Each structure stands twice: as C-alpha cells, then as structure tokens.
PDB file of C-alpha atoms in Angstrom:
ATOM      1  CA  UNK A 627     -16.475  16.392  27.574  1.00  0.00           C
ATOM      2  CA  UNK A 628     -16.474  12.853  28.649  1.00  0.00           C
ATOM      3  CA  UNK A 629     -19.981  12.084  26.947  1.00  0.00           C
ATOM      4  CA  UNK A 630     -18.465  13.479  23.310  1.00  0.00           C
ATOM      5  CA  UNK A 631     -15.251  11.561  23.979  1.00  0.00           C
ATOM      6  CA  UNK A 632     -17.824   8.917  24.465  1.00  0.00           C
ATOM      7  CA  UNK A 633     -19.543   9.647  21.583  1.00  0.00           C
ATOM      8  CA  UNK A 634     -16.378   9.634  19.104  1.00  0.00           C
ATOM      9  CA  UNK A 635     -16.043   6.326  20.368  1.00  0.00           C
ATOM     10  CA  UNK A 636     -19.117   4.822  19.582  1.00  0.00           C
ATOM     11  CA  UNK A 637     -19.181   6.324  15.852  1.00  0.00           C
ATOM     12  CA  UNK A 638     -15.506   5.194  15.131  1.00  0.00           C
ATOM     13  CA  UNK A 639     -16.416   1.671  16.080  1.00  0.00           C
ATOM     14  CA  UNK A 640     -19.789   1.862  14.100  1.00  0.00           C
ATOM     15  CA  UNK A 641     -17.563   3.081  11.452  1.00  0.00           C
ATOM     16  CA  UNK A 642     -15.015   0.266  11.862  1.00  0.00           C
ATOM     17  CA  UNK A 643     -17.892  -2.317  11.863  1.00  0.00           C
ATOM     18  CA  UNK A 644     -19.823  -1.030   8.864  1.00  0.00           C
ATOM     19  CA  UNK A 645     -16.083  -0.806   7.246  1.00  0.00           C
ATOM     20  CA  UNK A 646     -15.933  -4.521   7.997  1.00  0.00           C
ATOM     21  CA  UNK A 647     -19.026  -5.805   7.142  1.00  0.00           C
ATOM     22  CA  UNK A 648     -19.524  -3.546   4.137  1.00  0.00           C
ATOM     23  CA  UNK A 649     -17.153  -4.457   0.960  1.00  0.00           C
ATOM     24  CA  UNK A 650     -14.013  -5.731   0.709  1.00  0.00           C
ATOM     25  CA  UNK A 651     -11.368  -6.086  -2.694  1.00  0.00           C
ATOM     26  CA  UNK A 652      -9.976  -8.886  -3.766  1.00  0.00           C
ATOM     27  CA  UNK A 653      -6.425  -7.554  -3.522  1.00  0.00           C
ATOM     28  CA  UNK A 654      -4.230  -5.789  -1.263  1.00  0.00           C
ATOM     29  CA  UNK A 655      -1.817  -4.080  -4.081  1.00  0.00           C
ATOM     30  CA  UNK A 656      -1.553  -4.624  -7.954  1.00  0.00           C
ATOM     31  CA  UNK A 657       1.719  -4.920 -10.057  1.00  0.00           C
ATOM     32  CA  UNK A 658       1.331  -3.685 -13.312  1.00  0.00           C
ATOM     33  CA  UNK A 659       3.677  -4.923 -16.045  1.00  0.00           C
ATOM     34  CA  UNK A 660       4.365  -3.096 -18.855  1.00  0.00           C
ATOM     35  CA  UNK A 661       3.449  -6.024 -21.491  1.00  0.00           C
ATOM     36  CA  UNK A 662       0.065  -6.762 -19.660  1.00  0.00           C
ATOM     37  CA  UNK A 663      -2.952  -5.196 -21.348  1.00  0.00           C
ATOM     38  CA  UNK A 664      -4.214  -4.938 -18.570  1.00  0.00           C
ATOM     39  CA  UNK A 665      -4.918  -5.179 -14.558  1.00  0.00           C
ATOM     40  CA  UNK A 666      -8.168  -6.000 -12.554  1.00  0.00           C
ATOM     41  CA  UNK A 667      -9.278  -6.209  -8.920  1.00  0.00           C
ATOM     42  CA  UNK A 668     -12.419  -6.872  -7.501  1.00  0.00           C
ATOM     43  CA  UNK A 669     -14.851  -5.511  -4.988  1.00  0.00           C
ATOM     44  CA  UNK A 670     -17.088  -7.823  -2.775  1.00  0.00           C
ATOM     45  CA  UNK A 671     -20.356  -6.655  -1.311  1.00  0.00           C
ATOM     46  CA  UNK A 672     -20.717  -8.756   1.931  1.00  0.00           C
ATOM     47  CA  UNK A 673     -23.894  -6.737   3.051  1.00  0.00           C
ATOM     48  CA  UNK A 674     -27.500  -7.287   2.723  1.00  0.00           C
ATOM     49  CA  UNK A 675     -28.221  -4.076   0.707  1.00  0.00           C
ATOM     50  CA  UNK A 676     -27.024  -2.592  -2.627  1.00  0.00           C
ATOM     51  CA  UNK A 677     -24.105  -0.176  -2.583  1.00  0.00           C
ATOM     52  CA  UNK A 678     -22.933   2.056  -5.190  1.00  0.00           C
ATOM     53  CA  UNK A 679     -19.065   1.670  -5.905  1.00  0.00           C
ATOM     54  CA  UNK A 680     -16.835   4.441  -7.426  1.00  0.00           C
ATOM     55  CA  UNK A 681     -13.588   4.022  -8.313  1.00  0.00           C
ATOM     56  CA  UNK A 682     -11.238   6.256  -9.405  1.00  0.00           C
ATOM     57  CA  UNK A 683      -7.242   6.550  -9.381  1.00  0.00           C
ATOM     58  CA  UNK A 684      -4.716   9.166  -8.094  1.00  0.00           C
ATOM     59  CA  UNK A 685      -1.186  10.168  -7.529  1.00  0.00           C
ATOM     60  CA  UNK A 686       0.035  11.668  -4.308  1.00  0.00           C
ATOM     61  CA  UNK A 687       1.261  14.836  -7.007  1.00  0.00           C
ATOM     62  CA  UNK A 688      -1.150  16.263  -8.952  1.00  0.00           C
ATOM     63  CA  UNK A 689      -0.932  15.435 -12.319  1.00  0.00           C
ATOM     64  CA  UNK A 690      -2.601  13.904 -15.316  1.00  0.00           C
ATOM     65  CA  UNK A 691      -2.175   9.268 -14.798  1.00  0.00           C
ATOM     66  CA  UNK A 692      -1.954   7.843 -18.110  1.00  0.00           C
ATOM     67  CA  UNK A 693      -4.313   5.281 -16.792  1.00  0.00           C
ATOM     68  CA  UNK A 694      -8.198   4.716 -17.058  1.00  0.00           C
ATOM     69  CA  UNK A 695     -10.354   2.454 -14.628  1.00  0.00           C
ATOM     70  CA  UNK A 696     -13.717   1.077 -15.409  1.00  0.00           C
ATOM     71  CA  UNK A 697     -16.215   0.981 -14.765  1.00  0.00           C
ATOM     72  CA  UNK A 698     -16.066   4.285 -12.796  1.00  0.00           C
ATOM     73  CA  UNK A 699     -19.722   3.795 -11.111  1.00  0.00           C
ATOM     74  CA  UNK A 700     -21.645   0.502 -10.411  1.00  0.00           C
ATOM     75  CA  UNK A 701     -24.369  -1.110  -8.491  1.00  0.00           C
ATOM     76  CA  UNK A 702     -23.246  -4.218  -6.833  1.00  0.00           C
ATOM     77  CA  UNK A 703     -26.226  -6.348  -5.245  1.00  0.00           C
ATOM     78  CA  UNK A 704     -25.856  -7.937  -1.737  1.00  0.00           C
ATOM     79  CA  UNK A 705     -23.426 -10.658  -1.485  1.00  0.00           C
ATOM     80  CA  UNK A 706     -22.032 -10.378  -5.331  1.00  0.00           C
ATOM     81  CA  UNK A 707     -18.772  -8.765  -6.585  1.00  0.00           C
ATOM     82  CA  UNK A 708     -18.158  -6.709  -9.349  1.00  0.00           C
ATOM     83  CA  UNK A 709     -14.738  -6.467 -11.634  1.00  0.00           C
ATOM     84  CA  UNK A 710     -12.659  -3.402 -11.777  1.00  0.00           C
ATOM     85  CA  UNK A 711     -10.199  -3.067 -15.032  1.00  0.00           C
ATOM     86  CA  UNK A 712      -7.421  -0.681 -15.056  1.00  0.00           C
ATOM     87  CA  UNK A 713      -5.800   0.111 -18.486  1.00  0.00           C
ATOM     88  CA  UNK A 714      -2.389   2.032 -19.105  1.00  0.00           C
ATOM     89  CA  UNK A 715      -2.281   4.636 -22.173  1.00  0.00           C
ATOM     90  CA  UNK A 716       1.229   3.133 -23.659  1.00  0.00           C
ATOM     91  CA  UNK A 717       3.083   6.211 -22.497  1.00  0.00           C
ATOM     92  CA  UNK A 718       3.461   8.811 -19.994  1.00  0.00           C
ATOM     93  CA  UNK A 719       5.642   6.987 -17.250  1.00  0.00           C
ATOM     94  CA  UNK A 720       9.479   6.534 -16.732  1.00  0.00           C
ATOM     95  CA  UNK A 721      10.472   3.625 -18.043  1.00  0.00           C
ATOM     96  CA  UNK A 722      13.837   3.354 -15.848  1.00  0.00           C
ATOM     97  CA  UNK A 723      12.528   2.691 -12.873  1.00  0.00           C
ATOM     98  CA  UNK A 724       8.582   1.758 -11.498  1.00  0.00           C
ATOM     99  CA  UNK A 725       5.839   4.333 -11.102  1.00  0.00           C
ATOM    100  CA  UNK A 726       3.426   4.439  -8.363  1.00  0.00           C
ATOM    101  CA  UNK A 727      -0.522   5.821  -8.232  1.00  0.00           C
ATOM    102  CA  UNK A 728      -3.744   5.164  -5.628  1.00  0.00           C
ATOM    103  CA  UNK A 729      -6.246   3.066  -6.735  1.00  0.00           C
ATOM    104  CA  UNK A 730      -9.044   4.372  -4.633  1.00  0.00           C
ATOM    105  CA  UNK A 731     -12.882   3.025  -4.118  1.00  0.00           C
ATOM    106  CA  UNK A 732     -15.557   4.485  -2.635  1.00  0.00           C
ATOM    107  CA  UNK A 733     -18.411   2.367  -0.865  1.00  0.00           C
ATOM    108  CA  UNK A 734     -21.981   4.417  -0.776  1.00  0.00           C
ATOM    109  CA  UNK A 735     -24.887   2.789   0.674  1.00  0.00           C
ATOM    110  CA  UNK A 736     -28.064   2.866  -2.073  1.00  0.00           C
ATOM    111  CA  UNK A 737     -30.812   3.222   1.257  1.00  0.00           C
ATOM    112  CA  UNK A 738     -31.615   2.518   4.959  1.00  0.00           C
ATOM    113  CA  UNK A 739     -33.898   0.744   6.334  1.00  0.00           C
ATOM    114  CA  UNK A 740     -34.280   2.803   9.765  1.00  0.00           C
ATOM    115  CA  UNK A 741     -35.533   6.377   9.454  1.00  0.00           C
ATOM    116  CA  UNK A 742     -33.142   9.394  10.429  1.00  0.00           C
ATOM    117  CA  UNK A 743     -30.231   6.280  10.219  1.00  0.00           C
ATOM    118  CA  UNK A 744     -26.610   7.515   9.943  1.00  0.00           C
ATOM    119  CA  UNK A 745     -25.480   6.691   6.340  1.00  0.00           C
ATOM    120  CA  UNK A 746     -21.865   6.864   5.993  1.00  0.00           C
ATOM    121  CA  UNK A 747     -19.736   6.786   2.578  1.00  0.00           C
ATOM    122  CA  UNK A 748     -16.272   4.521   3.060  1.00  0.00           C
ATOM    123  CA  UNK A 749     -13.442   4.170   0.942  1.00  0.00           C
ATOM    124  CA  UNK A 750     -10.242   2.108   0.949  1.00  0.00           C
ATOM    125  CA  UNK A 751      -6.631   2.512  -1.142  1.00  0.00           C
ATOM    126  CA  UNK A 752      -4.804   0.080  -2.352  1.00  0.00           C
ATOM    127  CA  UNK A 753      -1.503   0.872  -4.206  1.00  0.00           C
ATOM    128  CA  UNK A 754      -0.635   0.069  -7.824  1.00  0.00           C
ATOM    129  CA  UNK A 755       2.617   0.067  -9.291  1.00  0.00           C
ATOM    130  CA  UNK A 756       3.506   0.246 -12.506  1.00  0.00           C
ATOM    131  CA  UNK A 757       6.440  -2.150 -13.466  1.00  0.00           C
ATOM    132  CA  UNK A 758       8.388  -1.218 -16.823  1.00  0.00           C
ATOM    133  CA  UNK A 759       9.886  -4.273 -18.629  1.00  0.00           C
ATOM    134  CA  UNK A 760      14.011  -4.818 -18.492  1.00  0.00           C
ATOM    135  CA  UNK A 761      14.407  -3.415 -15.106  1.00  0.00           C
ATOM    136  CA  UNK A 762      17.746  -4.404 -13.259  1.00  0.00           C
ATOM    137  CA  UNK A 763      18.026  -6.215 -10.529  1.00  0.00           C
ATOM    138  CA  UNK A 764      15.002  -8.221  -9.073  1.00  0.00           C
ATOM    139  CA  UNK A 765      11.564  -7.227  -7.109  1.00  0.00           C
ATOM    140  CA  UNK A 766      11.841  -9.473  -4.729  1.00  0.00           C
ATOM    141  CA  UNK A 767      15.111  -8.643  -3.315  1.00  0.00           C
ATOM    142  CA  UNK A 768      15.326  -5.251  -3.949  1.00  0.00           C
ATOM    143  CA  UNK A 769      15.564  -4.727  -0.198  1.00  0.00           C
ATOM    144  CA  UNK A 770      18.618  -6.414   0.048  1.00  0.00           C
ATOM    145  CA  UNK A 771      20.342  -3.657  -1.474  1.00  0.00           C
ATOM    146  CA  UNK A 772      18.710  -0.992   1.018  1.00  0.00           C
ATOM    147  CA  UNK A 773      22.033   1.368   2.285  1.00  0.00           C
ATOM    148  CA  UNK A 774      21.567   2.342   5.746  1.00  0.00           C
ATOM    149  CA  UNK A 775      23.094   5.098   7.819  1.00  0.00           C
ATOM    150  CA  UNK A 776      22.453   5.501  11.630  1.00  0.00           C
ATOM    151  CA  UNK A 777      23.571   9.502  12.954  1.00  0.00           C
ATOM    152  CA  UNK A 778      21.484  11.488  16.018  1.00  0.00           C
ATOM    153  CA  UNK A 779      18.280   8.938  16.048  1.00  0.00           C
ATOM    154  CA  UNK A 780      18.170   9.296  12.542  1.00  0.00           C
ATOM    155  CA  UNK A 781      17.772   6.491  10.247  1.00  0.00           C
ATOM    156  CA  UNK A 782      18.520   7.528   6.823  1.00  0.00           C
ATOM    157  CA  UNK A 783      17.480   4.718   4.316  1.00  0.00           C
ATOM    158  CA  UNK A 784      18.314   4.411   0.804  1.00  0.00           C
ATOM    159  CA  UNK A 785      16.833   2.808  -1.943  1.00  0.00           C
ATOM    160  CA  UNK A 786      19.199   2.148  -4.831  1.00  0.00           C
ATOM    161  CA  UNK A 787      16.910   0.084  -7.075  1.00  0.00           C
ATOM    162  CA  UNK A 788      14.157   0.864  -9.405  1.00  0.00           C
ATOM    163  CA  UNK A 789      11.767  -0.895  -7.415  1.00  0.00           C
ATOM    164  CA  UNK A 790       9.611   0.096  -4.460  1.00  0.00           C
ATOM    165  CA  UNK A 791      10.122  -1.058  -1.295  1.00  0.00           C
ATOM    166  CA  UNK A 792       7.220  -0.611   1.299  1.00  0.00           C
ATOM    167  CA  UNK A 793       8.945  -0.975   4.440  1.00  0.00           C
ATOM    168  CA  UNK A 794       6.313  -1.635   7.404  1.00  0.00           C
ATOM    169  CA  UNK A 795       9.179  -1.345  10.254  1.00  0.00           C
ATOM    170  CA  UNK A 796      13.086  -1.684  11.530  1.00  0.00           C
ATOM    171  CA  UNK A 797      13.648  -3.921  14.483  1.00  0.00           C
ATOM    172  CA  UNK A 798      16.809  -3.860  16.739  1.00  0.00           C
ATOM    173  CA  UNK A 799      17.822  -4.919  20.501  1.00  0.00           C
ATOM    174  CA  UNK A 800      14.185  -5.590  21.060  1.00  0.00           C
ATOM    175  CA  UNK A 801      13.302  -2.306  19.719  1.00  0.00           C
ATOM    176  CA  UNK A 802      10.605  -1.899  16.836  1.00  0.00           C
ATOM    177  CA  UNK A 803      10.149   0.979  15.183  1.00  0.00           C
ATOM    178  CA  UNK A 804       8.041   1.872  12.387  1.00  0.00           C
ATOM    179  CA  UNK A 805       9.431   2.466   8.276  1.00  0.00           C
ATOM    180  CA  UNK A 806       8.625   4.182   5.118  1.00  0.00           C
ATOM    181  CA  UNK A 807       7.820   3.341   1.249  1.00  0.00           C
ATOM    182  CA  UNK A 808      11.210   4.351  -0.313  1.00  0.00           C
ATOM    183  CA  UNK A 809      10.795   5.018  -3.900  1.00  0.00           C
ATOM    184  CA  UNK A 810      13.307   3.693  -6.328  1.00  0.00           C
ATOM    185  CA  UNK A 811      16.820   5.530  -6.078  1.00  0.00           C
ATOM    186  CA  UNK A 812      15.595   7.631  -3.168  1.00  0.00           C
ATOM    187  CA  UNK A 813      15.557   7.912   0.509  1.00  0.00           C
ATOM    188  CA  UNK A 814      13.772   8.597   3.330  1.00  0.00           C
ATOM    189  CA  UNK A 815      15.148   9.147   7.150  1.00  0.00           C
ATOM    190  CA  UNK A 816      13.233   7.398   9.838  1.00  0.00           C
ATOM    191  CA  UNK A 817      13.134   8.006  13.705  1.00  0.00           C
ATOM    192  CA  UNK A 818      14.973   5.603  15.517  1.00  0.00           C
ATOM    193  CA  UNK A 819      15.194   6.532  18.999  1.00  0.00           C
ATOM    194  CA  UNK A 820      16.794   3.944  21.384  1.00  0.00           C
ATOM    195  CA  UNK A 821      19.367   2.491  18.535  1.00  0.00           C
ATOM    196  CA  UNK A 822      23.087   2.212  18.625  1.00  0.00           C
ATOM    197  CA  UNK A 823      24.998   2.276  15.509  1.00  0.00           C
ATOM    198  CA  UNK A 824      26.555  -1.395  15.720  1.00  0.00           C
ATOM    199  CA  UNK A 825      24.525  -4.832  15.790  1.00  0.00           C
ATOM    200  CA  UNK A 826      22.559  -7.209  13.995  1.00  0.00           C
ATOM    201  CA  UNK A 827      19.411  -4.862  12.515  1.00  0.00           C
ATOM    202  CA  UNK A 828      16.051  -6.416  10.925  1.00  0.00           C
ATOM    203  CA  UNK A 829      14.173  -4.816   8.558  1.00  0.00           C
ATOM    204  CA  UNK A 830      10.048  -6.039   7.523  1.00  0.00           C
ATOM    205  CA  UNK A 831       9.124  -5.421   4.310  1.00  0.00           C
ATOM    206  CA  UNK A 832       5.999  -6.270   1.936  1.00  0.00           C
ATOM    207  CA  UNK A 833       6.331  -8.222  -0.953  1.00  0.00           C
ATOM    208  CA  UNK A 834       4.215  -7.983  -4.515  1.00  0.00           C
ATOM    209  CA  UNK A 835       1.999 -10.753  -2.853  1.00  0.00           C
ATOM    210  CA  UNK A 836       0.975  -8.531   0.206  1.00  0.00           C
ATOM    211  CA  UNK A 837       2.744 -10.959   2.266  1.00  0.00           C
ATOM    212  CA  UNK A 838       5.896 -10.210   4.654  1.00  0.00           C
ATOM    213  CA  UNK A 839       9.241 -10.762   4.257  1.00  0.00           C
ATOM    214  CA  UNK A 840      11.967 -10.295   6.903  1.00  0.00           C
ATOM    215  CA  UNK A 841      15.556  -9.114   6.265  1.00  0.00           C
ATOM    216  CA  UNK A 842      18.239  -9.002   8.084  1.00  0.00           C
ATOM    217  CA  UNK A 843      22.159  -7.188   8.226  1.00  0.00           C
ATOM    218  CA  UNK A 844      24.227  -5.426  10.620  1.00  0.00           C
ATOM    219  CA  UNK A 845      24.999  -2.592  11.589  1.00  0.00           C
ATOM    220  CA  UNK A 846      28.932  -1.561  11.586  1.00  0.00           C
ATOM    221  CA  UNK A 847      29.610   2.231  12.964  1.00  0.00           C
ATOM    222  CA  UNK A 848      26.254   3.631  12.173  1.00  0.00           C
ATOM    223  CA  UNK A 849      26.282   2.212   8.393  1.00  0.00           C
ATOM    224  CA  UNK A 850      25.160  -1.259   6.552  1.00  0.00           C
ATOM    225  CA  UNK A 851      25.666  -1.830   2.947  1.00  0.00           C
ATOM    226  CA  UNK A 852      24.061  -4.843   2.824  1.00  0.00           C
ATOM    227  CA  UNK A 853      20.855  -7.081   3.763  1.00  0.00           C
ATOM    228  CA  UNK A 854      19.683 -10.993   3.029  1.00  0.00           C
ATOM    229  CA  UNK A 855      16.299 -12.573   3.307  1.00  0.00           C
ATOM    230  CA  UNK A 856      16.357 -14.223   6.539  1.00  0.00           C
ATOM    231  CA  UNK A 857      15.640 -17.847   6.851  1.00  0.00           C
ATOM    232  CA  UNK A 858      11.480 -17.848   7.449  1.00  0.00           C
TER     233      UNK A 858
END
C-alpha cells in the first residue's frame, strides 16, 4: 500500500512538472464586451517538442454557447505561441446582467523520445465572461455591494449586481476561510466555522486583471450591508 501511495506521488509530481514546463496562456481570465468583435488569448509552448493544442469552450449547463473559437486544432513548435480568437454570434445571452462559459485547452504531446515513455494529455480553464454594454453599477466594485448574513456557521453571500464576483476567501479574527464565484443577483452560502456574527470581516476577491483586491466591512448581529476597497 505504501509503494502505490508512493507511486501516486511520483506521477502527480511528474504531472505537475510536465504541467509546468509544458504550455502556458497568456491570460488568466478574458472579459468580453459586447461592442468588441472580438477576444484572443494565447498559448505558449515552453518545451522542446511540438504539441498539438485543442481548444474548445463550455458552460457548466449544457447548452448550445453562441460563441466560436479558432482555430480549434494546431501545431505549435517548441518555444513559439500560437493565437486563439473567440467570436460571439450577436445573440443568445442575457443582456441584463454578464454571462459566464470555460474556455478550455488541451495540451497533447506530438511524440517521445524514450520508448514505452508515459505520454500524458493536460489541459487548463480559464474563465470568460461575457460583459453586455449599459450595465449598472461598476466591475470593479461590484463587491462592495456583496450582502452578508452570518446564522449556524453559515455564511450566506449575496450578489446584487450584474457582475461576477470570484471570491477566493473571507477572513475574520485571524480566521481564513475559503469563498465562492457568486453570479450576478445570486447567492451562495459558505462554511464559516469559528466566526461570530459581530466584527470587522475581510473579504479577497479577483479583479478583471487576475489580480487581488481586498475588501473590507463589519459585521453587526450576523448581517453587513456594506463593503469598501481597503487601502492596499
């Protein structure tokens, strides 16, 4: 048991090194605007071998994206990058609040070089959101106007914007725990063991740039109506 324990071991960090070494994309998220034509990412091969790429986009419900990427299969030759376009049909999405699909890419390895050599297929996500024009409010601090409410260790967050907000975690007392993406004008309730319902509460969020943002509020009897960027 210990030697396949072992063994998992070794292949997740081979895994995690080919992972690294492999291909990277240019981006960690795109933000689509509805009067763009359209979006592009790239995808960098840092190896010393050809890989084939195929990328292809998908929503966690199945359903038919009014979107196209291309080019949905390429070559890209050791240490060069390819382009990725993504175009949007002109209709299909809400145009009241922001939509939000995978943009997925799949890293295959063209040959080895060692005989009987594991070959192993890897594929990273990155999110894409669809931004409608004459939305209310403001992207950036849309998490401002999260709503929380604190009852039984639950956290029950909600998001009363038409934006996204990709929470990574909550952070109170010296406790850190760990959040949700709340899509616009929903809500999602998070475990938050440890908590009281009164105090200054922190909340880490990312912004359209990948980076982090911190904001901060406080909690009165379990509820807070309002958060502000905190001073970086």
């Amino acid at each position: 048991m210990r030697a396949f324990f072992l063994m998992l071991t070794l292949l997740a960090t081979f895994i995690s090194s080919y992972a690294n070494a492999t291909f990277y994309l240019s981006t960690t998220r795109i933000i689509h605007h509805e009067s763009m034509k359209e979006s592009s990412f790239e995808v960098y091969n840092t190896s010393d071998d050809e890989i084939l790429i195929q990328g292809w986009l998908s929503a966690d419900k199945s359903e038919v994206l009014p979107f196209a990427m291309t080019p949905p299969l390429v070559k890209i030759a050791p240490q060069k990058s390819n382009m990725f376009r993504i175009f949007y049909e002109g209709s299909g999405l809400p145009k009241d609040r922001e939509s939000f699909i995978w943009v997925n890419v799949l890293a295959i390895p063209m040959s080895s070089k060692v005989d009987d050599s594991l070959q192993v297929a890897l594929q990273q996500s990155i999110k894409l959101f669809y931004r409608p024009s004459n939305l209310s409010g403001d992207a950036r601090i849309a998490p401002e106007l999260l709503m929380l409410s604190l009852k039984d260790n639950l956290l029950v967050v909600r998001n009363t914007t038409p934006y996204h907000v990709n929470i990574i975690s909550f952070r109170k007392n010296g406790v850190e725990f760990e959040g949700d993406m709340i899509p616009p004008y929903g809500e999602s309730a998070i475990t938050a063991t440890g908590i009281n319902g009164n105090g200054n509460i922190e909340v880490v969020v990312i912004n359209d740039f990948g980076g982090e943002d911190t904001f901060e509020g406080v909690l009165r009897n379990g509820k807070l109506n309002k958060f502000k960027i905190k001073n970086q």
